């Protein structure tokens, strides 16, 4: 067994959607050893080996595993968070126990798609970034042709939750995160 317990330490409001929350849970042991094995068995996760993060999508939720904590975004309530954390604990321990039969995958694997970015943008098509649409902007962000900070509306309080998820996604996919206080804040 790798992970013996977890504890929810922070529950934050989701400003983009007042019906949802963001949850941070600390884990009792360092769990990064299992990341390359989870990266091998799960589809569509993003592994950032140097940063020791693994981002998993499950039912529209974005789950990021760090060495000593887990963040869950777009969560309905603490019950849902508990269910996801229990699922993660089982997944981590089962994968860890089977690791001798799994070829670890250290690659970043899932490539970040423009649609992944687009879904987290304001969607206003306001052209303030200099692009005709949010989708065109997302394509350029993925191609590293424009910085995410060019989307002014994204940095309003209303989009704080989306911005944080976007920051994690970009970070997990190996993109440089602009040194913007609102992008990195947790
Ligand atoms: S500034 Fe942001 S919201 Fe406006 S078009 Fe560009 S990406 Fe979309």
CSV table of C-alpha atoms and ligand atoms in Angstrom, one decimal:
chain,number,residue,atom,x,y,z
A,1,UNK,CA,0.0,0.0,0.0
A,2,UNK,CA,1.4,3.4,-1.0
A,3,UNK,CA,-1.4,5.7,0.3
A,4,UNK,CA,-2.8,5.1,3.7
A,5,UNK,CA,-5.0,8.2,4.1
A,6,UNK,CA,-6.0,11.6,2.9
A,7,UNK,CA,-7.6,14.6,4.5
A,8,UNK,CA,-9.5,17.4,2.9
A,9,UNK,CA,-7.7,20.6,4.1
A,10,UNK,CA,-9.4,23.3,2.0
A,11,UNK,CA,-12.7,23.8,0.4
A,12,UNK,CA,-12.9,26.9,-1.8
A,13,UNK,CA,-15.8,28.4,-3.6
A,14,UNK,CA,-16.0,28.1,-7.3
A,15,UNK,CA,-16.4,31.7,-8.4
A,16,UNK,CA,-17.2,30.8,-12.0
A,17,UNK,CA,-20.1,28.5,-10.9
A,18,UNK,CA,-21.4,29.2,-7.4
A,19,UNK,CA,-22.9,25.7,-7.3
A,20,UNK,CA,-19.5,24.1,-7.4
A,21,UNK,CA,-16.4,24.0,-5.2
A,22,UNK,CA,-12.7,23.3,-5.5
A,23,UNK,CA,-11.2,20.9,-3.0
A,24,UNK,CA,-7.6,20.4,-1.8
A,25,UNK,CA,-6.7,17.2,0.1
A,26,UNK,CA,-3.4,16.4,1.7
A,27,UNK,CA,-2.1,12.8,1.5
A,28,UNK,CA,-0.3,10.9,4.2
A,29,UNK,CA,2.6,9.7,2.1
A,30,UNK,CA,4.5,11.0,-1.0
A,31,UNK,CA,2.6,9.5,-3.9
A,32,UNK,CA,4.7,10.6,-6.9
A,33,UNK,CA,6.3,7.1,-7.3
A,34,UNK,CA,3.0,5.8,-8.8
A,35,UNK,CA,2.6,8.7,-11.3
A,36,UNK,CA,4.4,7.0,-14.2
A,37,UNK,CA,2.4,3.8,-13.6
A,38,UNK,CA,-0.9,5.7,-13.6
A,39,UNK,CA,0.3,7.5,-16.7
A,40,UNK,CA,0.7,4.1,-18.3
A,41,UNK,CA,-2.7,2.7,-17.4
A,42,UNK,CA,-5.0,5.7,-17.6
A,43,UNK,CA,-6.1,7.3,-20.9
A,44,UNK,CA,-5.7,11.1,-21.5
A,45,UNK,CA,-3.8,12.1,-18.4
A,46,UNK,CA,-1.0,14.6,-18.5
A,47,UNK,CA,2.2,13.7,-16.7
A,48,UNK,CA,4.8,16.4,-15.9
A,49,UNK,CA,7.6,14.3,-14.7
A,50,UNK,CA,10.0,17.2,-13.8
A,51,UNK,CA,7.2,19.0,-11.9
A,52,UNK,CA,5.9,15.8,-10.3
A,53,UNK,CA,2.3,16.4,-11.3
A,54,UNK,CA,-0.2,14.1,-12.9
A,55,UNK,CA,-3.5,15.6,-14.2
A,56,UNK,CA,-6.5,13.3,-14.7
A,57,UNK,CA,-9.9,14.1,-16.2
A,58,UNK,CA,-12.9,12.2,-14.9
A,59,UNK,CA,-16.5,13.1,-15.7
A,60,UNK,CA,-15.7,16.8,-16.4
A,61,UNK,CA,-13.7,17.0,-13.2
A,62,UNK,CA,-10.0,18.0,-13.3
A,63,UNK,CA,-7.9,16.2,-10.8
A,64,UNK,CA,-4.3,17.1,-10.2
A,65,UNK,CA,-2.0,14.8,-8.2
A,66,UNK,CA,1.0,16.4,-6.5
A,67,UNK,CA,3.6,14.7,-4.4
A,68,UNK,CA,1.8,15.5,-1.1
A,69,UNK,CA,-1.6,16.9,-2.1
A,70,UNK,CA,-4.4,16.5,-4.6
A,71,UNK,CA,-6.6,19.2,-6.0
A,72,UNK,CA,-10.1,18.6,-7.3
A,73,UNK,CA,-11.8,21.2,-9.5
A,74,UNK,CA,-15.4,21.6,-10.6
A,75,UNK,CA,-16.8,19.6,-7.6
A,76,UNK,CA,-20.4,19.6,-6.7
A,77,UNK,CA,-20.0,19.2,-2.9
A,78,UNK,CA,-17.8,17.5,-0.3
A,79,UNK,CA,-19.6,14.2,-0.8
A,80,UNK,CA,-18.5,14.1,-4.4
A,81,UNK,CA,-15.0,15.1,-3.3
A,82,UNK,CA,-14.9,12.2,-0.8
A,83,UNK,CA,-16.1,9.8,-3.5
A,84,UNK,CA,-13.4,10.9,-5.9
A,85,UNK,CA,-10.7,10.8,-3.3
A,86,UNK,CA,-11.7,7.3,-2.3
A,87,UNK,CA,-11.7,6.3,-5.9
A,88,UNK,CA,-8.2,7.8,-6.2
A,89,UNK,CA,-6.9,6.1,-3.1
A,90,UNK,CA,-8.0,2.7,-4.4
A,91,UNK,CA,-6.6,3.5,-7.9
A,92,UNK,CA,-3.3,4.6,-6.5
A,93,UNK,CA,-2.9,1.6,-4.3
A,94,UNK,CA,-4.1,-1.0,-6.8
A,95,UNK,CA,-1.8,0.5,-9.5
A,96,UNK,CA,1.1,0.6,-7.0
A,97,UNK,CA,0.6,-3.0,-6.0
A,98,UNK,CA,0.6,-4.0,-9.7
A,99,UNK,CA,3.5,-1.9,-10.7
A,100,UNK,CA,5.8,-4.9,-11.4
A,101,UNK,CA,3.5,-5.8,-14.3
A,102,UNK,CA,3.2,-2.3,-15.7
A,103,UNK,CA,5.7,-0.5,-18.0
A,104,UNK,CA,6.1,3.0,-16.5
A,105,UNK,CA,5.4,5.8,-18.9
A,106,UNK,CA,7.4,8.9,-18.2
A,107,UNK,CA,6.3,10.8,-21.3
A,108,UNK,CA,4.0,13.8,-21.1
A,109,UNK,CA,1.6,11.7,-23.2
A,110,UNK,CA,-1.6,13.5,-23.8
A,111,UNK,CA,-1.0,16.5,-25.9
A,112,UNK,CA,-2.8,19.7,-24.9
A,113,UNK,CA,-5.6,20.4,-27.4
A,114,UNK,CA,-7.0,23.8,-28.3
A,115,UNK,CA,-10.5,22.6,-27.2
A,116,UNK,CA,-9.1,21.9,-23.7
A,117,UNK,CA,-8.1,25.6,-23.5
A,118,UNK,CA,-11.2,26.9,-25.3
A,119,UNK,CA,-13.5,25.3,-22.8
A,120,UNK,CA,-11.9,27.2,-20.0
A,121,UNK,CA,-11.9,30.7,-21.7
A,122,UNK,CA,-14.6,33.2,-21.1
A,123,UNK,CA,-16.2,32.4,-24.5
A,124,UNK,CA,-17.1,36.0,-25.1
A,125,UNK,CA,-15.4,36.3,-28.6
A,126,UNK,CA,-14.7,40.0,-27.6
A,127,UNK,CA,-11.5,40.2,-29.7
A,128,UNK,CA,-9.6,42.0,-26.9
A,129,UNK,CA,-6.8,39.5,-27.3
A,130,UNK,CA,-6.4,40.4,-30.9
A,131,UNK,CA,-7.9,37.2,-32.2
A,132,UNK,CA,-11.3,37.0,-33.9
A,133,UNK,CA,-12.7,34.3,-31.6
A,134,UNK,CA,-11.8,32.5,-28.3
A,135,UNK,CA,-11.2,29.3,-30.3
A,136,UNK,CA,-8.7,31.1,-32.6
A,137,UNK,CA,-7.0,32.4,-29.4
A,138,UNK,CA,-7.0,28.8,-27.9
A,139,UNK,CA,-5.3,27.5,-31.1
A,140,UNK,CA,-2.6,30.1,-30.8
A,141,UNK,CA,-2.1,29.4,-27.0
A,142,UNK,CA,-1.6,25.7,-27.8
A,143,UNK,CA,0.8,26.6,-30.6
A,144,UNK,CA,2.7,28.8,-28.1
A,145,UNK,CA,2.1,31.8,-30.5
A,146,UNK,CA,0.4,33.9,-27.8
A,147,UNK,CA,0.4,34.1,-24.0
A,148,UNK,CA,-2.7,33.2,-22.0
A,149,UNK,CA,-2.4,36.6,-20.3
A,150,UNK,CA,-3.5,38.4,-23.5
A,151,UNK,CA,-7.1,37.4,-22.6
A,152,UNK,CA,-8.0,40.3,-20.3
A,153,UNK,CA,-11.5,39.0,-19.4
A,154,UNK,CA,-10.0,35.8,-18.1
A,155,UNK,CA,-8.3,37.8,-15.3
A,156,UNK,CA,-11.5,39.2,-13.9
A,157,UNK,CA,-12.8,37.8,-10.6
A,158,UNK,CA,-15.6,36.0,-12.4
A,159,UNK,CA,-13.2,33.6,-14.1
A,160,UNK,CA,-10.9,32.9,-11.1
A,161,UNK,CA,-11.9,29.2,-11.0
A,162,UNK,CA,-11.5,28.6,-14.7
A,163,UNK,CA,-8.2,30.5,-14.6
A,164,UNK,CA,-6.8,28.3,-11.9
A,165,UNK,CA,-7.8,25.1,-13.7
A,166,UNK,CA,-6.3,26.5,-16.9
A,167,UNK,CA,-3.1,27.4,-15.1
A,168,UNK,CA,-2.8,23.8,-13.8
A,169,UNK,CA,-3.6,22.4,-17.2
A,170,UNK,CA,-0.9,24.5,-18.9
A,171,UNK,CA,1.6,23.8,-16.2
A,172,UNK,CA,0.9,20.0,-16.3
A,173,UNK,CA,1.4,20.0,-20.1
A,174,UNK,CA,4.8,21.7,-19.7
A,175,UNK,CA,3.8,25.2,-20.8
A,176,UNK,CA,5.5,28.1,-19.1
A,177,UNK,CA,3.0,29.7,-16.8
A,178,UNK,CA,3.2,33.5,-17.0
A,179,UNK,CA,4.3,35.0,-13.8
A,180,UNK,CA,0.8,36.4,-13.0
A,181,UNK,CA,-0.3,36.4,-9.4
A,182,UNK,CA,-3.8,35.4,-10.2
A,183,UNK,CA,-2.7,32.5,-12.4
A,184,UNK,CA,-0.6,30.8,-9.8
A,185,UNK,CA,-2.7,31.5,-6.7
A,186,UNK,CA,-4.5,28.6,-5.1
B,1,LIG,S1,-9.9,38.2,-25.1
B,1,LIG,FE1,-10.5,36.3,-24.2
B,1,LIG,S2,-12.7,36.3,-24.2
B,1,LIG,FE2,-12.1,37.9,-25.6
B,1,LIG,S3,-11.9,36.8,-27.6
B,1,LIG,FE3,-9.9,36.7,-26.7
B,1,LIG,S4,-9.9,34.8,-25.7
B,1,LIG,FE4,-12.1,35.2,-26.0
